Coordinates of N, CA and C in Angstrom, one line a residue:
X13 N 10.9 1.8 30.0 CA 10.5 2.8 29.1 C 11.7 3.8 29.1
X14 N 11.8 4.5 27.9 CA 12.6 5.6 28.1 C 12.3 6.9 27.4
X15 N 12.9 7.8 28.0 CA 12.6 9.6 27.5 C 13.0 9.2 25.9
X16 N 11.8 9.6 25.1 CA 12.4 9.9 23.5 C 12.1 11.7 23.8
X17 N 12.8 12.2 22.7 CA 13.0 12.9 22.7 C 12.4 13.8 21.1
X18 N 11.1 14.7 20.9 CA 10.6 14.9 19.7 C 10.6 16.3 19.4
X19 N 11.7 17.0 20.0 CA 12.2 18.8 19.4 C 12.2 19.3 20.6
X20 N 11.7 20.5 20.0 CA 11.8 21.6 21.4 C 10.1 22.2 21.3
X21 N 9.6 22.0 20.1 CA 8.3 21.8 20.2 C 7.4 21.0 21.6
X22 N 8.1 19.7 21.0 CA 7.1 18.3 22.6 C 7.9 18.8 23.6
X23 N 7.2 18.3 24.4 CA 7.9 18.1 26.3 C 8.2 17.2 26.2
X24 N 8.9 16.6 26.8 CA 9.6 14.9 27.1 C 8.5 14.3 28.0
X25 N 8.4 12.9 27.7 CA 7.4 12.3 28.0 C 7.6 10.8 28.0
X26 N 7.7 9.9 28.7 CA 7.5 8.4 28.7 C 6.5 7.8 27.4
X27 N 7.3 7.0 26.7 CA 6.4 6.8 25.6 C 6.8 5.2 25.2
X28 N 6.0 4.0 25.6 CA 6.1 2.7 25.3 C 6.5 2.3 24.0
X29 N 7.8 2.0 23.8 CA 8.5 1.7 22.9 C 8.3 0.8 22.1
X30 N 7.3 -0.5 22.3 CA 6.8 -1.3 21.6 C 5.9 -0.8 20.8
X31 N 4.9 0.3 21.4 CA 3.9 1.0 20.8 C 4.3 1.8 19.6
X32 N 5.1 2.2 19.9 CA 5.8 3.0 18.6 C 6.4 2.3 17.3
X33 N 7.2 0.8 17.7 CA 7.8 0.0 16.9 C 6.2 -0.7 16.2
X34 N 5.0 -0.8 16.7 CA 4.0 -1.3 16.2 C 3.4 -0.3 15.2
X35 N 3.1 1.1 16.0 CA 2.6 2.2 15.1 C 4.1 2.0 13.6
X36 N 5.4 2.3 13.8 CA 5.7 2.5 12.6 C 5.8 1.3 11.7
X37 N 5.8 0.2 12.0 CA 5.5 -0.8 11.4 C 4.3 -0.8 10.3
X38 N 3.4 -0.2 11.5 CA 2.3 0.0 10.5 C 1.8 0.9 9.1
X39 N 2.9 1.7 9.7 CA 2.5 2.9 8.7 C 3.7 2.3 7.3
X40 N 5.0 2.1 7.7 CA 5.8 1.5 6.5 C 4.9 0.4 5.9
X41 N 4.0 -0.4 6.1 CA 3.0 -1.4 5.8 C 1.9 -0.3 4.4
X42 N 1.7 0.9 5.3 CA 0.6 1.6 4.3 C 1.4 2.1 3.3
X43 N 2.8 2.6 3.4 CA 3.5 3.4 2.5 C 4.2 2.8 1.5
X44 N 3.8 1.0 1.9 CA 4.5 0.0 0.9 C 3.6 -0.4 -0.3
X45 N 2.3 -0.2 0.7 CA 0.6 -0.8 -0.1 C 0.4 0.3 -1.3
X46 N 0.9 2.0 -0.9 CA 0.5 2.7 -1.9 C 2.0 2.4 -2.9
X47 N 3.0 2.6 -2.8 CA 4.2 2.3 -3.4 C 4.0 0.9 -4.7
X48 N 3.3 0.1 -4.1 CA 3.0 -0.9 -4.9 C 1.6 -0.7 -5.5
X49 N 0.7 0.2 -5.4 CA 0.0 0.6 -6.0 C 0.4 1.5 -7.6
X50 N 1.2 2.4 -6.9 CA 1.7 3.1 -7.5 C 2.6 2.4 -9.1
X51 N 3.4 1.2 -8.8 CA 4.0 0.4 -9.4 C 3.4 0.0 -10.5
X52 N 1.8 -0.5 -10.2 CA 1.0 -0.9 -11.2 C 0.4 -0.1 -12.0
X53 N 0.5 0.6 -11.8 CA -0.2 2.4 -12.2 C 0.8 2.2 -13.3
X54 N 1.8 2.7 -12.5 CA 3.1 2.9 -13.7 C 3.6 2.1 -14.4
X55 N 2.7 0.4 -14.3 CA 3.2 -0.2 -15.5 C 2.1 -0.2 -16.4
X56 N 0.9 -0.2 -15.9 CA -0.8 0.0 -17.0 C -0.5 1.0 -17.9
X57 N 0.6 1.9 -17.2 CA 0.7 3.4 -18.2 C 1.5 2.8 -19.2
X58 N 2.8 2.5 -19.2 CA 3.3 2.0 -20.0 C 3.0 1.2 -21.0
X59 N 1.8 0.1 -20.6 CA 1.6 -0.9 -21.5 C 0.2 0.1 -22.6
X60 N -0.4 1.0 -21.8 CA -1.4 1.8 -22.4 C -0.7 2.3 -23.7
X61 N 0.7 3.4 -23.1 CA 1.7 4.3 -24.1 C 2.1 3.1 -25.6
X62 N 2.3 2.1 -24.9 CA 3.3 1.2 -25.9 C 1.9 0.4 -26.9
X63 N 0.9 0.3 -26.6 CA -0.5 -0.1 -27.0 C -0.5 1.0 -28.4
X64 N -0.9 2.4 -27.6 CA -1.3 3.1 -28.5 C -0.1 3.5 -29.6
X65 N 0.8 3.2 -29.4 CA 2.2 3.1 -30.0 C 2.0 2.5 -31.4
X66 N 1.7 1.0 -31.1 CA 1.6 -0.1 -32.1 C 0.4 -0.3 -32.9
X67 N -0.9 0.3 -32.4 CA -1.4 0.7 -32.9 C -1.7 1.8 -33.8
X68 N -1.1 3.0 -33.7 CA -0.9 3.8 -34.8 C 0.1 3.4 -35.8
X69 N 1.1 2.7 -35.8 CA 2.0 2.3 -37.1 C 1.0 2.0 -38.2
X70 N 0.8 2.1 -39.1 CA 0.7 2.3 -40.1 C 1.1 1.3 -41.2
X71 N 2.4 1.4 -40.9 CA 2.8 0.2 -42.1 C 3.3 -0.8 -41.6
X72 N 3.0 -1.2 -40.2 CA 3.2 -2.7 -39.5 C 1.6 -2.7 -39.3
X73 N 0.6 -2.7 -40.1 CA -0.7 -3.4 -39.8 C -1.0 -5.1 -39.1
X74 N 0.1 -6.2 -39.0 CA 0.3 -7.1 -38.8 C 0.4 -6.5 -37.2
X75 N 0.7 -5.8 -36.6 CA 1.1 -5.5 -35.6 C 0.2 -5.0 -34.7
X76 N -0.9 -4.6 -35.0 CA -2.1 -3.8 -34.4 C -2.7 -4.7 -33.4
X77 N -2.9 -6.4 -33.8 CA -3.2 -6.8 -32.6 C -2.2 -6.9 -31.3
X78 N -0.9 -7.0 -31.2 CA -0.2 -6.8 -29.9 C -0.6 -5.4 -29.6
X79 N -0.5 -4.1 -30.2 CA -1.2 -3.0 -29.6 C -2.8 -3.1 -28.9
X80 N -3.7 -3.9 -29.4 CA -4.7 -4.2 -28.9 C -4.2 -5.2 -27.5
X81 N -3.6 -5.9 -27.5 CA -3.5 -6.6 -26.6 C -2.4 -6.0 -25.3
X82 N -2.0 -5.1 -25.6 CA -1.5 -4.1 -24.2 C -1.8 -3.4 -24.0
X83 N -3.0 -2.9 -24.5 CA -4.3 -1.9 -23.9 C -5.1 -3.1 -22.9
X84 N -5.4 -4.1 -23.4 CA -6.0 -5.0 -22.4 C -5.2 -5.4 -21.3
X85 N -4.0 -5.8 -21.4 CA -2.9 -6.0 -20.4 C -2.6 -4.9 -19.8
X86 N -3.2 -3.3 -19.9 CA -3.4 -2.5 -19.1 C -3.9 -1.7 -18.1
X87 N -5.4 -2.8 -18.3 CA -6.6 -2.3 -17.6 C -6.6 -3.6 -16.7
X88 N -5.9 -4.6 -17.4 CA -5.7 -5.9 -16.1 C -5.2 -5.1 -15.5
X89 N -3.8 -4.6 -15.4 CA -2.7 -4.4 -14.7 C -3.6 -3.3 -13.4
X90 N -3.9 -2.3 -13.9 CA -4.7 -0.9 -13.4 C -5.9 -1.9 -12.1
X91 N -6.5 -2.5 -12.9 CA -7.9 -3.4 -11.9 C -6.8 -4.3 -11.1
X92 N -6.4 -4.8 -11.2 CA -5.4 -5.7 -10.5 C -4.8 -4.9 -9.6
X93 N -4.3 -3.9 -9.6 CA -3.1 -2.9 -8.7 C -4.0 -2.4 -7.5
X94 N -5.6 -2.0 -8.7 CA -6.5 -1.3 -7.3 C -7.4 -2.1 -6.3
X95 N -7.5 -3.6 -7.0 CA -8.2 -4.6 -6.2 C -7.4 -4.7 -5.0
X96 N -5.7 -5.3 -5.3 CA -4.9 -5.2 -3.8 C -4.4 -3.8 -2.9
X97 N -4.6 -3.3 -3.9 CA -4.5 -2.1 -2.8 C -5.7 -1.8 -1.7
X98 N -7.3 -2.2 -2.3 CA -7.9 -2.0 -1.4 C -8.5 -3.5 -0.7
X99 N -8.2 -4.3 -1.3 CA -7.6 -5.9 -0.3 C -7.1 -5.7 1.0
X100 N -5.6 -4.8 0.8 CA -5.0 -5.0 1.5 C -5.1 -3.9 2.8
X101 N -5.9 -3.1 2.7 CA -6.6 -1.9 3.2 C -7.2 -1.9 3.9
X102 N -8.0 -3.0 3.5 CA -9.2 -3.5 4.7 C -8.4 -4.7 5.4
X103 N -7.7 -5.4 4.9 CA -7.0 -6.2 5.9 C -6.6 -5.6 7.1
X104 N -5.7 -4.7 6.5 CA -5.3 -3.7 7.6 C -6.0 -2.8 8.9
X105 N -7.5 -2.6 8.5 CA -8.2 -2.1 8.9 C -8.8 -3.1 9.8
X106 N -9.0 -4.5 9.4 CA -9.9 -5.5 10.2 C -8.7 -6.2 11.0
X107 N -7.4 -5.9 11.1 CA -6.0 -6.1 11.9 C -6.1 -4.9 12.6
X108 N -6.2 -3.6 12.6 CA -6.4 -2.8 13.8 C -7.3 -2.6 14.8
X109 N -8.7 -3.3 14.7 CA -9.9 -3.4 14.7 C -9.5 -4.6 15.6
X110 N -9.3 -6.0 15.1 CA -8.5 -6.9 16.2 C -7.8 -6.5 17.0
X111 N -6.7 -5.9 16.9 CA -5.6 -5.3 17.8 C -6.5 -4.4 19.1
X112 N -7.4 -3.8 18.3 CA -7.8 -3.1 19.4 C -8.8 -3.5 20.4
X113 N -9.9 -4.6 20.1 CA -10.7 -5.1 20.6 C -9.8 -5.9 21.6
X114 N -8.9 -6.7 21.1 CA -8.0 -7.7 21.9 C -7.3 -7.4 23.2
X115 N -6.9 -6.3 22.9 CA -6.3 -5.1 23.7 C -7.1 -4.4 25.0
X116 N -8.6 -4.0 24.5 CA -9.5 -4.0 25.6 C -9.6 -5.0 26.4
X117 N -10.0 -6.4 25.9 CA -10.2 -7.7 26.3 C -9.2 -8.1 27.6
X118 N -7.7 -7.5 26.8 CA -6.8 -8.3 28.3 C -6.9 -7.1 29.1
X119 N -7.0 -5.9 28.7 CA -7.0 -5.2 29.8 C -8.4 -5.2 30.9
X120 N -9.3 -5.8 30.4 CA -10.8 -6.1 31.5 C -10.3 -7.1 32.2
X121 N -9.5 -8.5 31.6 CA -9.2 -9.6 32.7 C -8.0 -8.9 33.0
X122 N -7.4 -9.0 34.0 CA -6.2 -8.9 34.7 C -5.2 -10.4 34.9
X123 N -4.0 -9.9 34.3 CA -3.0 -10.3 34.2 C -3.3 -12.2 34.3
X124 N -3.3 -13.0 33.5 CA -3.7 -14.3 34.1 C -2.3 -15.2 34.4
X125 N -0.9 -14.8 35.0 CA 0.4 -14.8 35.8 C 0.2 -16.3 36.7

């Protein structure tokens, strides 16, 4: 183990460096899950904007159904983005949940060396 070192706020302290490479792993995992949430969000908007776009023309009436049909391709997109986002949520949750029970488990048996 080694002294990390977290301001002049912390005290120096021994801190298991695996633990930490697991904690930030984890958290880049959450900050990827909303990032790509986010992604879908911002394409549902788009296909919403460009929907209601083609839909208002006026003198491309031949055109109105692709505006109908990226309003639909944006409520896929929107249900789609929020399904995996909370998919992958509880994955994550039923992987910490493992990790942790697992974790109790070897620590009750001792070392089997």
């Amino acid at each position: 183990m080694r002294r990390v070192k977290f301001g002049k706020l912390f005290t120096h302290r021994k801190i298991d460096e695996s633990i930490i490479r697991e904690h930030l792993a984890l958290e880049r995992t959450k900050l990827a899950n909303e990032r790509t949430l986010l992604s879908y969000t911002q394409a549902a908007m788009y296909f919403l904007l460009g929907g209601l776009a083609l839909i208002q023309l006026k003198e491309y009436q031949e055109m109105h159904y692709i505006g109908y049909l990226a309003l639909v391709i944006s409520v896929l997109f929107l249900t789609i983005g929020i399904w995996r986002f909370i998919v992958l949520k509880n994955k994550m949750k039923d992987l910490l949940k493992g990790k942790i029970e697992s974790s109790a488990e070897e620590e009750e048996e001792p070392g089997n060396n």
